[in-house]
Amino acid sequence: RKKPDFPPIALKKNSSIKDLAEKVHKDFLRKFDFARIWGKSVKFNSAKIGLDHKLEDNDIVEFHLKD
């Protein structure tokens, strides 16, 4: 229920969670566990998704990383 912490990141059409993780920080991809997503690309908000999930415009992503 928080507002997004960061400014929007523009990606090419048909980009995946993997593309976003690489753009945010190299450790996000290396330590990736799962992501939660809110938006048009999922049937239910806060869906738990993996690296291959395709993003849509205005999706909000929350990364969860392994220790």
Tab-separated table of N, CA and C in Angstrom:
chain	number	residue	atom	x	y	z
A	1	ARG	N	0.804	-1.195	0.000
A	1	ARG	CA	0.000	0.000	0.000
A	1	ARG	C	0.846	1.258	0.000
A	2	LYS	N	2.152	1.090	-0.128
A	2	LYS	CA	3.038	2.247	-0.215
A	2	LYS	C	3.045	2.768	-1.635
A	3	LYS	N	3.430	4.007	-1.768
A	3	LYS	CA	3.652	4.568	-3.094
A	3	LYS	C	5.007	4.080	-3.596
A	4	PRO	N	5.184	3.992	-4.916
A	4	PRO	CA	6.492	3.566	-5.454
A	4	PRO	C	7.624	4.450	-4.942
A	5	ASP	N	8.763	3.822	-4.615
A	5	ASP	CA	9.910	4.536	-4.048
A	5	ASP	C	10.763	5.243	-5.084
A	6	PHE	N	10.784	4.730	-6.297
A	6	PHE	CA	11.713	5.218	-7.290
A	6	PHE	C	10.969	5.831	-8.470
A	7	PRO	N	11.640	6.670	-9.228
A	7	PRO	CA	10.992	7.194	-10.447
A	7	PRO	C	10.807	6.066	-11.454
A	8	PRO	N	9.894	6.229	-12.392
A	8	PRO	CA	9.667	5.194	-13.402
A	8	PRO	C	10.930	4.913	-14.223
A	9	ILE	N	11.036	3.682	-14.672
A	9	ILE	CA	12.147	3.278	-15.533
A	9	ILE	C	11.557	2.889	-16.881
A	10	ALA	N	12.059	3.491	-17.938
A	10	ALA	CA	11.567	3.193	-19.287
A	10	ALA	C	12.322	2.001	-19.856
A	11	LEU	N	11.573	1.042	-20.358
A	11	LEU	CA	12.144	-0.149	-20.985
A	11	LEU	C	11.529	-0.323	-22.366
A	12	LYS	N	12.184	-1.103	-23.196
A	12	LYS	CA	11.634	-1.404	-24.513
A	12	LYS	C	10.406	-2.291	-24.373
A	13	LYS	N	9.549	-2.261	-25.367
A	13	LYS	CA	8.359	-3.095	-25.383
A	13	LYS	C	8.770	-4.568	-25.288
A	14	ASN	N	7.957	-5.360	-24.597
A	14	ASN	CA	8.201	-6.793	-24.373
A	14	ASN	C	9.398	-7.077	-23.485
A	15	SER	N	9.785	-6.125	-22.647
A	15	SER	CA	10.872	-6.352	-21.701
A	15	SER	C	10.392	-7.252	-20.567
A	16	SER	N	11.341	-7.943	-19.956
A	16	SER	CA	11.025	-8.878	-18.881
A	16	SER	C	11.547	-8.363	-17.541
A	17	ILE	N	11.215	-9.096	-16.489
A	17	ILE	CA	11.734	-8.775	-15.160
A	17	ILE	C	13.262	-8.834	-15.177
A	18	LYS	N	13.812	-9.763	-15.924
A	18	LYS	CA	15.273	-9.876	-16.043
A	18	LYS	C	15.865	-8.589	-16.606
A	19	ASP	N	15.250	-8.013	-17.633
A	19	ASP	CA	15.732	-6.760	-18.221
A	19	ASP	C	15.697	-5.635	-17.197
A	20	LEU	N	14.622	-5.582	-16.420
A	20	LEU	CA	14.503	-4.538	-15.399
A	20	LEU	C	15.550	-4.721	-14.310
A	21	ALA	N	15.732	-5.950	-13.845
A	21	ALA	CA	16.725	-6.224	-12.794
A	21	ALA	C	18.122	-5.796	-13.229
A	22	GLU	N	18.486	-6.095	-14.474
A	22	GLU	CA	19.800	-5.699	-14.992
A	22	GLU	C	19.952	-4.185	-15.037
A	23	LYS	N	18.869	-3.491	-15.337
A	23	LYS	CA	18.921	-2.031	-15.450
A	23	LYS	C	19.019	-1.364	-14.071
A	24	VAL	N	18.365	-1.938	-13.074
A	24	VAL	CA	18.366	-1.345	-11.732
A	24	VAL	C	19.729	-1.520	-11.071
A	25	HIS	N	20.215	-2.766	-11.015
A	25	HIS	CA	21.514	-3.025	-10.385
A	25	HIS	C	21.940	-4.457	-10.701
A	26	LYS	N	23.220	-4.670	-10.980
A	26	LYS	CA	23.691	-6.008	-11.366
A	26	LYS	C	23.463	-7.039	-10.264
A	27	ASP	N	23.483	-6.636	-8.996
A	27	ASP	CA	23.240	-7.564	-7.898
A	27	ASP	C	21.791	-8.047	-7.860
A	28	PHE	N	20.869	-7.255	-8.384
A	28	PHE	CA	19.465	-7.660	-8.383
A	28	PHE	C	19.287	-8.938	-9.199
A	29	LEU	N	19.983	-9.071	-10.277
A	29	LEU	CA	19.876	-10.270	-11.098
A	29	LEU	C	20.594	-11.446	-10.435
A	30	ARG	N	21.755	-11.191	-9.899
A	30	ARG	CA	22.552	-12.250	-9.269
A	30	ARG	C	21.874	-12.804	-8.015
A	31	LYS	N	21.225	-11.944	-7.227
A	31	LYS	CA	20.601	-12.349	-5.967
A	31	LYS	C	19.081	-12.525	-6.069
A	32	PHE	N	18.551	-12.496	-7.264
A	32	PHE	CA	17.098	-12.554	-7.468
A	32	PHE	C	16.494	-13.820	-6.856
A	33	ASP	N	15.413	-13.641	-6.110
A	33	ASP	CA	14.647	-14.759	-5.569
A	33	ASP	C	13.286	-14.804	-6.285
A	34	PHE	N	12.543	-13.703	-6.198
A	34	PHE	CA	11.282	-13.560	-6.914
A	34	PHE	C	10.913	-12.091	-6.928
A	35	ALA	N	9.866	-11.757	-7.650
A	35	ALA	CA	9.357	-10.385	-7.669
A	35	ALA	C	7.850	-10.429	-7.489
A	36	ARG	N	7.312	-9.377	-6.936
A	36	ARG	CA	5.863	-9.196	-6.853
A	36	ARG	C	5.532	-8.072	-7.822
A	37	ILE	N	4.374	-8.176	-8.444
A	37	ILE	CA	4.021	-7.199	-9.469
A	37	ILE	C	2.564	-6.784	-9.343
A	38	TRP	N	2.322	-5.507	-9.588
A	38	TRP	CA	0.992	-4.918	-9.626
A	38	TRP	C	0.828	-4.277	-10.995
A	39	GLY	N	-0.261	-4.572	-11.680
A	39	GLY	CA	-0.482	-3.940	-12.980
A	39	GLY	C	-1.206	-4.841	-13.957
A	40	LYS	N	-1.187	-4.408	-15.218
A	40	LYS	CA	-1.929	-5.082	-16.281
A	40	LYS	C	-1.343	-6.432	-16.695
A	41	SER	N	-0.087	-6.680	-16.406
A	41	SER	CA	0.543	-7.907	-16.901
A	41	SER	C	0.243	-9.136	-16.035
A	42	VAL	N	-0.460	-8.947	-14.923
A	42	VAL	CA	-0.803	-10.078	-14.057
A	42	VAL	C	-2.312	-10.128	-13.832
A	43	LYS	N	-2.806	-11.331	-13.588
A	43	LYS	CA	-4.235	-11.512	-13.357
A	43	LYS	C	-4.632	-10.963	-11.989
A	44	PHE	N	-3.765	-11.169	-10.980
A	44	PHE	CA	-4.025	-10.710	-9.627
A	44	PHE	C	-2.858	-9.845	-9.152
A	45	ASN	N	-3.168	-8.692	-8.559
A	45	ASN	CA	-2.120	-7.820	-8.035
A	45	ASN	C	-1.337	-8.526	-6.945
A	46	SER	N	-0.101	-8.171	-6.830
A	46	SER	CA	0.923	-8.716	-5.935
A	46	SER	C	1.251	-10.171	-6.277
A	47	ALA	N	1.078	-10.533	-7.536
A	47	ALA	CA	1.428	-11.876	-7.988
A	47	ALA	C	2.932	-12.096	-7.861
A	48	LYS	N	3.313	-13.300	-7.466
A	48	LYS	CA	4.717	-13.683	-7.341
A	48	LYS	C	5.163	-14.214	-8.703
A	49	ILE	N	6.198	-13.591	-9.273
A	49	ILE	CA	6.613	-13.941	-10.625
A	49	ILE	C	8.128	-14.134	-10.708
A	50	GLY	N	8.568	-14.703	-11.835
A	50	GLY	CA	9.985	-14.982	-12.064
A	50	GLY	C	10.598	-14.060	-13.096
A	51	LEU	N	11.831	-14.353	-13.471
A	51	LEU	CA	12.608	-13.489	-14.358
A	51	LEU	C	12.063	-13.396	-15.779
A	52	ASP	N	11.347	-14.400	-16.244
A	52	ASP	CA	10.881	-14.412	-17.632
A	52	ASP	C	9.566	-13.666	-17.846
A	53	HIS	N	8.948	-13.194	-16.791
A	53	HIS	CA	7.654	-12.509	-16.907
A	53	HIS	C	7.791	-11.236	-17.749
A	54	LYS	N	6.894	-11.070	-18.721
A	54	LYS	CA	6.897	-9.886	-19.587
A	54	LYS	C	6.118	-8.756	-18.927
A	55	LEU	N	6.715	-7.579	-18.905
A	55	LEU	CA	6.112	-6.405	-18.282
A	55	LEU	C	5.221	-5.639	-19.257
A	56	GLU	N	4.272	-4.906	-18.696
A	56	GLU	CA	3.438	-4.004	-19.477
A	56	GLU	C	3.560	-2.600	-18.889
A	57	ASP	N	3.102	-1.624	-19.653
A	57	ASP	CA	3.183	-0.227	-19.248
A	57	ASP	C	2.516	-0.008	-17.892
A	58	ASN	N	3.178	0.727	-17.027
A	58	ASN	CA	2.703	1.114	-15.688
A	58	ASN	C	2.709	-0.012	-14.665
A	59	ASP	N	3.343	-1.142	-14.942
A	59	ASP	CA	3.487	-2.187	-13.933
A	59	ASP	C	4.384	-1.664	-12.811
A	60	ILE	N	4.070	-2.080	-11.607
A	60	ILE	CA	4.903	-1.757	-10.442
A	60	ILE	C	5.519	-3.062	-9.961
A	61	VAL	N	6.846	-3.062	-9.788
A	61	VAL	CA	7.577	-4.282	-9.446
A	61	VAL	C	8.273	-4.099	-8.114
A	62	GLU	N	8.192	-5.150	-7.282
A	62	GLU	CA	8.881	-5.190	-5.993
A	62	GLU	C	9.821	-6.395	-6.032
A	63	PHE	N	11.122	-6.157	-5.964
A	63	PHE	CA	12.103	-7.233	-6.016
A	63	PHE	C	12.335	-7.822	-4.633
A	64	HIS	N	12.493	-9.150	-4.582
A	64	HIS	CA	12.876	-9.858	-3.364
A	64	HIS	C	14.159	-10.590	-3.682
A	65	LEU	N	15.193	-10.338	-2.884
A	65	LEU	CA	16.519	-10.870	-3.151
A	65	LEU	C	16.936	-11.873	-2.087
A	66	LYS	N	17.762	-12.835	-2.487
A	66	LYS	CA	18.337	-13.800	-1.542
A	66	LYS	C	19.435	-13.106	-0.763
A	67	ASP	N	19.670	-13.579	0.440
A	67	ASP	CA	20.755	-13.014	1.265
A	67	ASP	C	22.090	-13.461	0.772
